[in-house]
PDB file of C-alpha atoms in Angstrom:
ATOM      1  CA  UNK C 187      30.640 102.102 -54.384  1.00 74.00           C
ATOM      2  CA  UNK C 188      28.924 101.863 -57.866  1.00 82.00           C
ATOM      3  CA  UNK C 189      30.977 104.941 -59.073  1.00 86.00           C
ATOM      4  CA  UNK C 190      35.006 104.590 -59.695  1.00 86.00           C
ATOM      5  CA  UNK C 191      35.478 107.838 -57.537  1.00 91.00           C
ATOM      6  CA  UNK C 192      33.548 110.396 -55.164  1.00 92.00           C
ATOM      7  CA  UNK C 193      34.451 112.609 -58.064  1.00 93.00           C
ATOM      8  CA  UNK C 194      31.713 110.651 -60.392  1.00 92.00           C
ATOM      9  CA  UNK C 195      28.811 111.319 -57.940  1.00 94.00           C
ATOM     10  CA  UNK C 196      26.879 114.257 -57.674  1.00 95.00           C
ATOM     11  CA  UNK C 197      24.250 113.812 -54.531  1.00 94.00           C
ATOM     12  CA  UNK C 198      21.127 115.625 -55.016  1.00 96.00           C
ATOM     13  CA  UNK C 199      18.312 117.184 -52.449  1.00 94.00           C
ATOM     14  CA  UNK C 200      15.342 118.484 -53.616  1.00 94.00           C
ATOM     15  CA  UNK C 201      13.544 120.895 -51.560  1.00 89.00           C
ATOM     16  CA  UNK C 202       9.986 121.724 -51.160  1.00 85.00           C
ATOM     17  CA  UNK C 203       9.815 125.519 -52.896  1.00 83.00           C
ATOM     18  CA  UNK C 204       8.759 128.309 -49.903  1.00 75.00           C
ATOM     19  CA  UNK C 205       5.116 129.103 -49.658  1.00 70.00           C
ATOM     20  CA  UNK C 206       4.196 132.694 -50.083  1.00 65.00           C
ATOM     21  CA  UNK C 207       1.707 132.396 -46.419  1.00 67.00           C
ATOM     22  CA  UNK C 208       4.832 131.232 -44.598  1.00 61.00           C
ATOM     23  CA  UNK C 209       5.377 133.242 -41.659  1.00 59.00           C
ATOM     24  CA  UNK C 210       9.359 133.077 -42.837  1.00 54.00           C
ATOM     25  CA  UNK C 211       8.950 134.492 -46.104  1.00 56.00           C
ATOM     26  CA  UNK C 212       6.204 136.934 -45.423  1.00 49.00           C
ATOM     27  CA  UNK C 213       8.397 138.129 -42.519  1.00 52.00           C
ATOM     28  CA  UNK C 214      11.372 138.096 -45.111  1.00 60.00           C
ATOM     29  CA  UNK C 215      13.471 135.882 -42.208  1.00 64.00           C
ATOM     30  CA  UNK C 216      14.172 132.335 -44.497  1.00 68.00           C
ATOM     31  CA  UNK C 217      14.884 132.550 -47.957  1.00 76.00           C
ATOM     32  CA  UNK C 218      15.878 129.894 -50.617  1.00 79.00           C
ATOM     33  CA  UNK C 219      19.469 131.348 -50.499  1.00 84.00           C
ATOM     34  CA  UNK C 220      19.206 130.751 -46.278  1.00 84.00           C
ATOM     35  CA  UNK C 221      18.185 127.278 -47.053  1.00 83.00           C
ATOM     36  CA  UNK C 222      20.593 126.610 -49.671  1.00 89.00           C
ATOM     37  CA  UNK C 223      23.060 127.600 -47.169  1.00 89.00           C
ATOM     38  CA  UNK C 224      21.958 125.630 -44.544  1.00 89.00           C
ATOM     39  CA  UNK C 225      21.677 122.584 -46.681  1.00 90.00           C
ATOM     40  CA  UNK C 226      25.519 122.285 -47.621  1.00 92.00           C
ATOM     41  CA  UNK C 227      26.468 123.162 -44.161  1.00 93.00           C
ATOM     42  CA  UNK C 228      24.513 119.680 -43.605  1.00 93.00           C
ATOM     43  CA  UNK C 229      26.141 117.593 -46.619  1.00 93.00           C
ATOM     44  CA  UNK C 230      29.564 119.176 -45.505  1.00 92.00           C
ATOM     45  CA  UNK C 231      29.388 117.723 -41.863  1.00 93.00           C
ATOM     46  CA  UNK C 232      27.788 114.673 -43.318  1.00 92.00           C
ATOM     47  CA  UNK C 233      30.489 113.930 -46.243  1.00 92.00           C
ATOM     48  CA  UNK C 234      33.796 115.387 -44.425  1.00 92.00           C
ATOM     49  CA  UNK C 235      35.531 112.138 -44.323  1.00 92.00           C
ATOM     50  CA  UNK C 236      38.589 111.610 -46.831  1.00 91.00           C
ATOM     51  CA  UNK C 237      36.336 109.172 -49.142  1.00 90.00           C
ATOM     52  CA  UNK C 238      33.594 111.981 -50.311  1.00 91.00           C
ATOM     53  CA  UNK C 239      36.307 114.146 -51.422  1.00 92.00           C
ATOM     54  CA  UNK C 240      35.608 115.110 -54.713  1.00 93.00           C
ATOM     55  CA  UNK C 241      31.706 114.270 -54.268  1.00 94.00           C
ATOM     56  CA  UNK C 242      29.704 117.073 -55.446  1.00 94.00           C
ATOM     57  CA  UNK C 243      26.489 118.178 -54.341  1.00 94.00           C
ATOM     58  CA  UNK C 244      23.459 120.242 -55.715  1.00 95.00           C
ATOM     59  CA  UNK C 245      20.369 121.754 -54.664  1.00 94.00           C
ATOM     60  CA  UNK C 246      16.930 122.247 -56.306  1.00 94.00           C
ATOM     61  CA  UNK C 247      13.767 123.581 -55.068  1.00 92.00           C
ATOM     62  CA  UNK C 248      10.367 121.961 -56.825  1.00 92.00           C
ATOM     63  CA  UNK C 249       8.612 119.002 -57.051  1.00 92.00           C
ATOM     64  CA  UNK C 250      11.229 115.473 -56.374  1.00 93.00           C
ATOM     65  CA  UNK C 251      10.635 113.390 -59.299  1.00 94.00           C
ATOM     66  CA  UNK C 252      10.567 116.216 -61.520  1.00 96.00           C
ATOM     67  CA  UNK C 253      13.842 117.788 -60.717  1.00 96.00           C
ATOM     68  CA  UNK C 254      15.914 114.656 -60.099  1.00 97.00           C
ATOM     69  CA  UNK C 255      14.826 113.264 -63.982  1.00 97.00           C
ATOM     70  CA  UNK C 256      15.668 116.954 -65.300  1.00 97.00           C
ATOM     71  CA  UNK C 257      18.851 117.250 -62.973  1.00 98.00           C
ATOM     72  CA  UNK C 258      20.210 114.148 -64.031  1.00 97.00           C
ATOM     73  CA  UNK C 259      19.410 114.389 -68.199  1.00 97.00           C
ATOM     74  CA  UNK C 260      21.312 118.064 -67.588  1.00 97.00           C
ATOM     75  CA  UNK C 261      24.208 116.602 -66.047  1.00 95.00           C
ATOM     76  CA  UNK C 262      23.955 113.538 -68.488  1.00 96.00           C
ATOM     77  CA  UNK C 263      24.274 111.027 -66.061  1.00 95.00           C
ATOM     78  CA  UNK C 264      24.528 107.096 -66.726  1.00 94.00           C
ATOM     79  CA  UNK C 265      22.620 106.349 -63.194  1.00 96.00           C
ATOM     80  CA  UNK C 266      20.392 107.564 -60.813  1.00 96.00           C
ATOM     81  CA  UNK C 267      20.676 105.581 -57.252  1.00 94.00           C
ATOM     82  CA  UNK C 268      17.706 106.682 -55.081  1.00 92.00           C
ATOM     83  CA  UNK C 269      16.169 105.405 -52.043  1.00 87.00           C
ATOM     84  CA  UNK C 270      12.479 104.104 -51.580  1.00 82.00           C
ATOM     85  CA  UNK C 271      10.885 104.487 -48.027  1.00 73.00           C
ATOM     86  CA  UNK C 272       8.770 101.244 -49.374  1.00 66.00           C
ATOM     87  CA  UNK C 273       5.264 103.031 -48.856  1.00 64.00           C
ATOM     88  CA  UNK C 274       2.758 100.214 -49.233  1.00 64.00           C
ATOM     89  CA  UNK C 275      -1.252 100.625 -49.114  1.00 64.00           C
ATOM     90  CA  UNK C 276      -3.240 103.579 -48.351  1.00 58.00           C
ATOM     91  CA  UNK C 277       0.213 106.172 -47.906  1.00 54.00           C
ATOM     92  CA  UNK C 278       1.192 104.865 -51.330  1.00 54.00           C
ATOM     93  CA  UNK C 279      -1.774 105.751 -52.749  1.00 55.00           C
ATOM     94  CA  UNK C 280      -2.171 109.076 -50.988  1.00 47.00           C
ATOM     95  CA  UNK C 281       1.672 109.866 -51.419  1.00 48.00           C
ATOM     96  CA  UNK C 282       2.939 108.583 -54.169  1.00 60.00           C
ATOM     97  CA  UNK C 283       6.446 106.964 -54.819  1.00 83.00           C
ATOM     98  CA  UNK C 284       8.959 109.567 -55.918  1.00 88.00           C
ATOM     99  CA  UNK C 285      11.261 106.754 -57.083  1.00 88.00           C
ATOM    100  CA  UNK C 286       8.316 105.362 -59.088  1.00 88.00           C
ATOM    101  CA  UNK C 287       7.624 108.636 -60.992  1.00 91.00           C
ATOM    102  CA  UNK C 288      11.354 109.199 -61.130  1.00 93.00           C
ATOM    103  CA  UNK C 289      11.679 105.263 -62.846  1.00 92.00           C
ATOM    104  CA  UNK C 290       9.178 106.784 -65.453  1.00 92.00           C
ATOM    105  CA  UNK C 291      10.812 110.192 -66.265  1.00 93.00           C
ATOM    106  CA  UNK C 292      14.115 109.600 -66.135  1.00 95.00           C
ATOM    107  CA  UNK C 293      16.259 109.368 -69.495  1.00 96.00           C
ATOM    108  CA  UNK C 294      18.845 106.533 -67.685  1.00 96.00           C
ATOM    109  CA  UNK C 295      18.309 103.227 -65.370  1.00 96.00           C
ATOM    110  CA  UNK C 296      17.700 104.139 -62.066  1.00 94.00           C
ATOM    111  CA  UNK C 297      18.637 102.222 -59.734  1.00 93.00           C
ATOM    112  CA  UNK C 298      16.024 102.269 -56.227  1.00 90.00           C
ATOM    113  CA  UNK C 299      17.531 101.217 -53.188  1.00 88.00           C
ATOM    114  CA  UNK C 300      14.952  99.962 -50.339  1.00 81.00           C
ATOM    115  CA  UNK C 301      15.714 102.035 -47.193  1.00 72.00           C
TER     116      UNK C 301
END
């Protein structure tokens, strides 16, 4: 709703990059291409109504806050909207915040959204 149309908004999901032990890969049965796949078959039955036309979406494979500061100074965007799981004690600690490292990296405002 913060964008003046779908076409504006580019959603981004980062994906944890394949392990080489991974019974998939050594097998050579998943891929990053058969993930990729899977992936916008997901965002397309997600976003099919009329009012995500024009949305975009994009894929990356790393580490989260990494990708989403780089993805978003390459596609010079004015705002990053993320949401926080609101990790508190011990699991923030061990974890992390992804929107907190994000808040530090990224080149714009980002705006974090409490889920």
């Amino acid at each position: 709703s913060l964008a003046k149309s779908p076409e504006f908004v580019t959603a981004l999901h980062v994906a944890p990059p394949l392990a080489a032990f991974e019974p998939g890969v050594v097998w050579d049965m998943v891929s990053d291409q058969d993930r990729l796949g899977r992936l916008r078959e997901v965002f397309n039955e997600r976003y099919h109504d009329e009012r995500y036309k024009g949305m975009q979406f994009a894929v990356r494979f790393g580490e989260p806050a990494h990708e989403i500061s780089d993805f978003a100074q390459e596609l010079k965007a004015g705002l990053i909207v993320m949401p926080s799981h609101g990790r508190t004690g011990f699991s923030h600690i061990v974890m992390g915040s992804v929107a907190e490292r994000v808040v530090r990296f990224a080149h714009c405002p980002v705006l974090v959204l409490k889920s």
